[in-house]
Amino acid sequence: MFPLDVNQVLEKKDAIEAALHLEQDEMVDDEQENFVPEYLNTLVTGVCDNKAVLDEKIENHLRKGWRFERLAKIDVIILRIGLYEMLYVEDVPNKVALNEAVELAKTFSDEQSRKFINGILSTVNTKIEAS
């Protein structure tokens, strides 16, 4: 997903291959040399197709004085993934999506970003549960 943000010309397929590159050995199917897990394809496609809606949700939950452009790219990507799962993936409970996003932030971001991501997704989850 990060390559899609950094280089808009990059194709979805290239983004999936880039995402798989780190753990490619674990995701190779015996029958297919370049096996792409179905859920990863669904996730990348869904986030790309709903990017404008997801970004608007993120912007709507920023504190006064903060701009979307000011956010770290990796934090935006993690937020998009979490929001996409919360809003569009019925098989993933919202709290699971939130917790997985926080785990991604622990791995790929810093403590401040983890708290930020948790705060935004928790607020969205509260609004979803209230509606």
GROMACS .gro file of C-alpha atoms in nm:
model
  131
    1MET     CA    1   0.000   0.000   0.000
    2PHE     CA    2   0.287   0.234   0.076
    3PRO     CA    3   0.411   0.217  -0.286
    4LEU     CA    4   0.064   0.323  -0.405
    5ASP     CA    5   0.090   0.637  -0.195
    6VAL     CA    6   0.446   0.719  -0.288
    7ASN     CA    7   0.414   0.646  -0.660
    8GLN     CA    8   0.063   0.691  -0.795
    9VAL     CA    9   0.162   0.532  -1.128
   10LEU     CA   10   0.230   0.199  -0.962
   11GLU     CA   11  -0.026  -0.062  -1.053
   12LYS     CA   12  -0.232  -0.247  -0.793
   13LYS     CA   13  -0.058  -0.570  -0.891
   14ASP     CA   14   0.282  -0.412  -0.826
   15ALA     CA   15   0.164  -0.293  -0.484
   16ILE     CA   16   0.048  -0.642  -0.395
   17GLU     CA   17   0.378  -0.792  -0.511
   18ALA     CA   18   0.569  -0.532  -0.309
   19ALA     CA   19   0.361  -0.611  -0.001
   20LEU     CA   20   0.429  -0.981  -0.047
   21HIS     CA   21   0.800  -0.942  -0.110
   22LEU     CA   22   0.896  -0.949   0.258
   23GLU     CA   23   0.716  -1.276   0.332
   24GLN     CA   24   0.693  -1.425  -0.013
   25ASP     CA   25   0.821  -1.767   0.096
   26GLU     CA   26   0.523  -1.807   0.329
   27MET     CA   27   0.271  -1.708   0.065
   28VAL     CA   28   0.374  -1.921  -0.231
   29ASP     CA   29   0.117  -2.179  -0.329
   30ASP     CA   30   0.239  -2.519  -0.453
   31GLU     CA   31   0.036  -2.482  -0.772
   32GLN     CA   32   0.106  -2.115  -0.838
   33GLU     CA   33   0.442  -1.947  -0.830
   34ASN     CA   34   0.304  -1.602  -0.743
   35PHE     CA   35   0.009  -1.681  -0.519
   36VAL     CA   36  -0.166  -1.374  -0.376
   37PRO     CA   37  -0.389  -1.437  -0.075
   38GLU     CA   38  -0.747  -1.353  -0.163
   39TYR     CA   39  -0.795  -1.130   0.139
   40LEU     CA   40  -0.485  -0.924   0.058
   41ASN     CA   41  -0.621  -0.865  -0.292
   42THR     CA   42  -0.961  -0.770  -0.146
   43LEU     CA   43  -0.800  -0.538   0.107
   44VAL     CA   44  -0.576  -0.357  -0.143
   45THR     CA   45  -0.858  -0.325  -0.396
   46GLY     CA   46  -1.104  -0.204  -0.132
   47VAL     CA   47  -0.870   0.055   0.014
   48CYS     CA   48  -0.777   0.183  -0.333
   49ASP     CA   49  -1.140   0.198  -0.449
   50ASN     CA   50  -1.255   0.379  -0.132
   51LYS     CA   51  -0.949   0.597  -0.075
   52ALA     CA   52  -1.137   0.928  -0.103
   53VAL     CA   53  -1.404   0.822   0.148
   54LEU     CA   54  -1.144   0.682   0.388
   55ASP     CA   55  -0.928   0.995   0.365
   56GLU     CA   56  -1.230   1.216   0.428
   57LYS     CA   57  -1.312   1.013   0.742
   58ILE     CA   58  -0.955   1.053   0.861
   59GLU     CA   59  -0.961   1.429   0.794
   60ASN     CA   60  -1.292   1.466   0.977
   61HIS     CA   61  -1.136   1.316   1.289
   62LEU     CA   62  -0.820   1.528   1.300
   63ARG     CA   63  -0.779   1.779   1.577
   64LYS     CA   64  -0.818   2.146   1.497
   65GLY     CA   65  -0.505   2.279   1.333
   66TRP     CA   66  -0.395   1.942   1.194
   67ARG     CA   67  -0.384   1.884   0.821
   68PHE     CA   68  -0.407   1.550   0.644
   69GLU     CA   69  -0.086   1.624   0.454
   70ARG     CA   70   0.098   1.652   0.785
   71LEU     CA   71   0.035   1.287   0.876
   72ALA     CA   72   0.307   1.027   0.827
   73LYS     CA   73   0.236   0.816   0.517
   74ILE     CA   74   0.258   0.489   0.710
   75ASP     CA   75   0.004   0.618   0.964
   76VAL     CA   76  -0.235   0.713   0.684
   77ILE     CA   77  -0.199   0.368   0.531
   78ILE     CA   78  -0.265   0.196   0.864
   79LEU     CA   79  -0.568   0.419   0.923
   80ARG     CA   80  -0.704   0.344   0.575
   81ILE     CA   81  -0.671  -0.030   0.631
   82GLY     CA   82  -0.839  -0.014   0.972
   83LEU     CA   83  -1.118   0.212   0.852
   84TYR     CA   84  -1.179   0.002   0.542
   85GLU     CA   85  -1.218  -0.312   0.750
   86MET     CA   86  -1.445  -0.135   1.000
   87LEU     CA   87  -1.669   0.020   0.735
   88TYR     CA   88  -1.678  -0.241   0.459
   89VAL     CA   89  -1.568  -0.586   0.581
   90GLU     CA   90  -1.850  -0.759   0.767
   91ASP     CA   91  -1.642  -1.068   0.849
   92VAL     CA   92  -1.397  -0.864   1.057
   93PRO     CA   93  -1.535  -0.729   1.386
   94ASN     CA   94  -1.458  -0.360   1.433
   95LYS     CA   95  -1.259  -0.421   1.751
   96VAL     CA   96  -1.044  -0.675   1.568
   97ALA     CA   97  -0.979  -0.425   1.286
   98LEU     CA   98  -0.892  -0.161   1.545
   99ASN     CA   99  -0.658  -0.393   1.736
  100GLU     CA  100  -0.486  -0.511   1.418
  101ALA     CA  101  -0.430  -0.150   1.310
  102VAL     CA  102  -0.276  -0.074   1.650
  103GLU     CA  103  -0.050  -0.380   1.612
  104LEU     CA  104   0.060  -0.254   1.269
  105ALA     CA  105   0.138   0.083   1.426
  106LYS     CA  106   0.344  -0.085   1.698
  107THR     CA  107   0.547  -0.260   1.430
  108PHE     CA  108   0.579   0.011   1.166
  109SER     CA  109   0.535   0.339   1.351
  110ASP     CA  110   0.608   0.490   1.692
  111GLU     CA  111   0.428   0.508   2.027
  112GLN     CA  112   0.276   0.850   1.956
  113SER     CA  113   0.138   0.731   1.622
  114ARG     CA  114   0.002   0.415   1.784
  115LYS     CA  115  -0.197   0.628   2.029
  116PHE     CA  116  -0.311   0.858   1.747
  117ILE     CA  117  -0.431   0.566   1.533
  118ASN     CA  118  -0.602   0.405   1.831
  119GLY     CA  119  -0.778   0.733   1.911
  120ILE     CA  120  -0.914   0.791   1.561
  121LEU     CA  121  -1.028   0.432   1.509
  122SER     CA  122  -1.181   0.413   1.858
  123THR     CA  123  -1.380   0.730   1.787
  124VAL     CA  124  -1.502   0.590   1.455
  125ASN     CA  125  -1.592   0.261   1.623
  126THR     CA  126  -1.792   0.441   1.892
  127LYS     CA  127  -1.986   0.630   1.624
  128ILE     CA  128  -2.053   0.309   1.429
  129GLU     CA  129  -2.178   0.130   1.740
  130ALA     CA  130  -2.403   0.425   1.828
  131SER     CA  131  -2.572   0.427   1.487
   0.00000   0.00000   0.00000
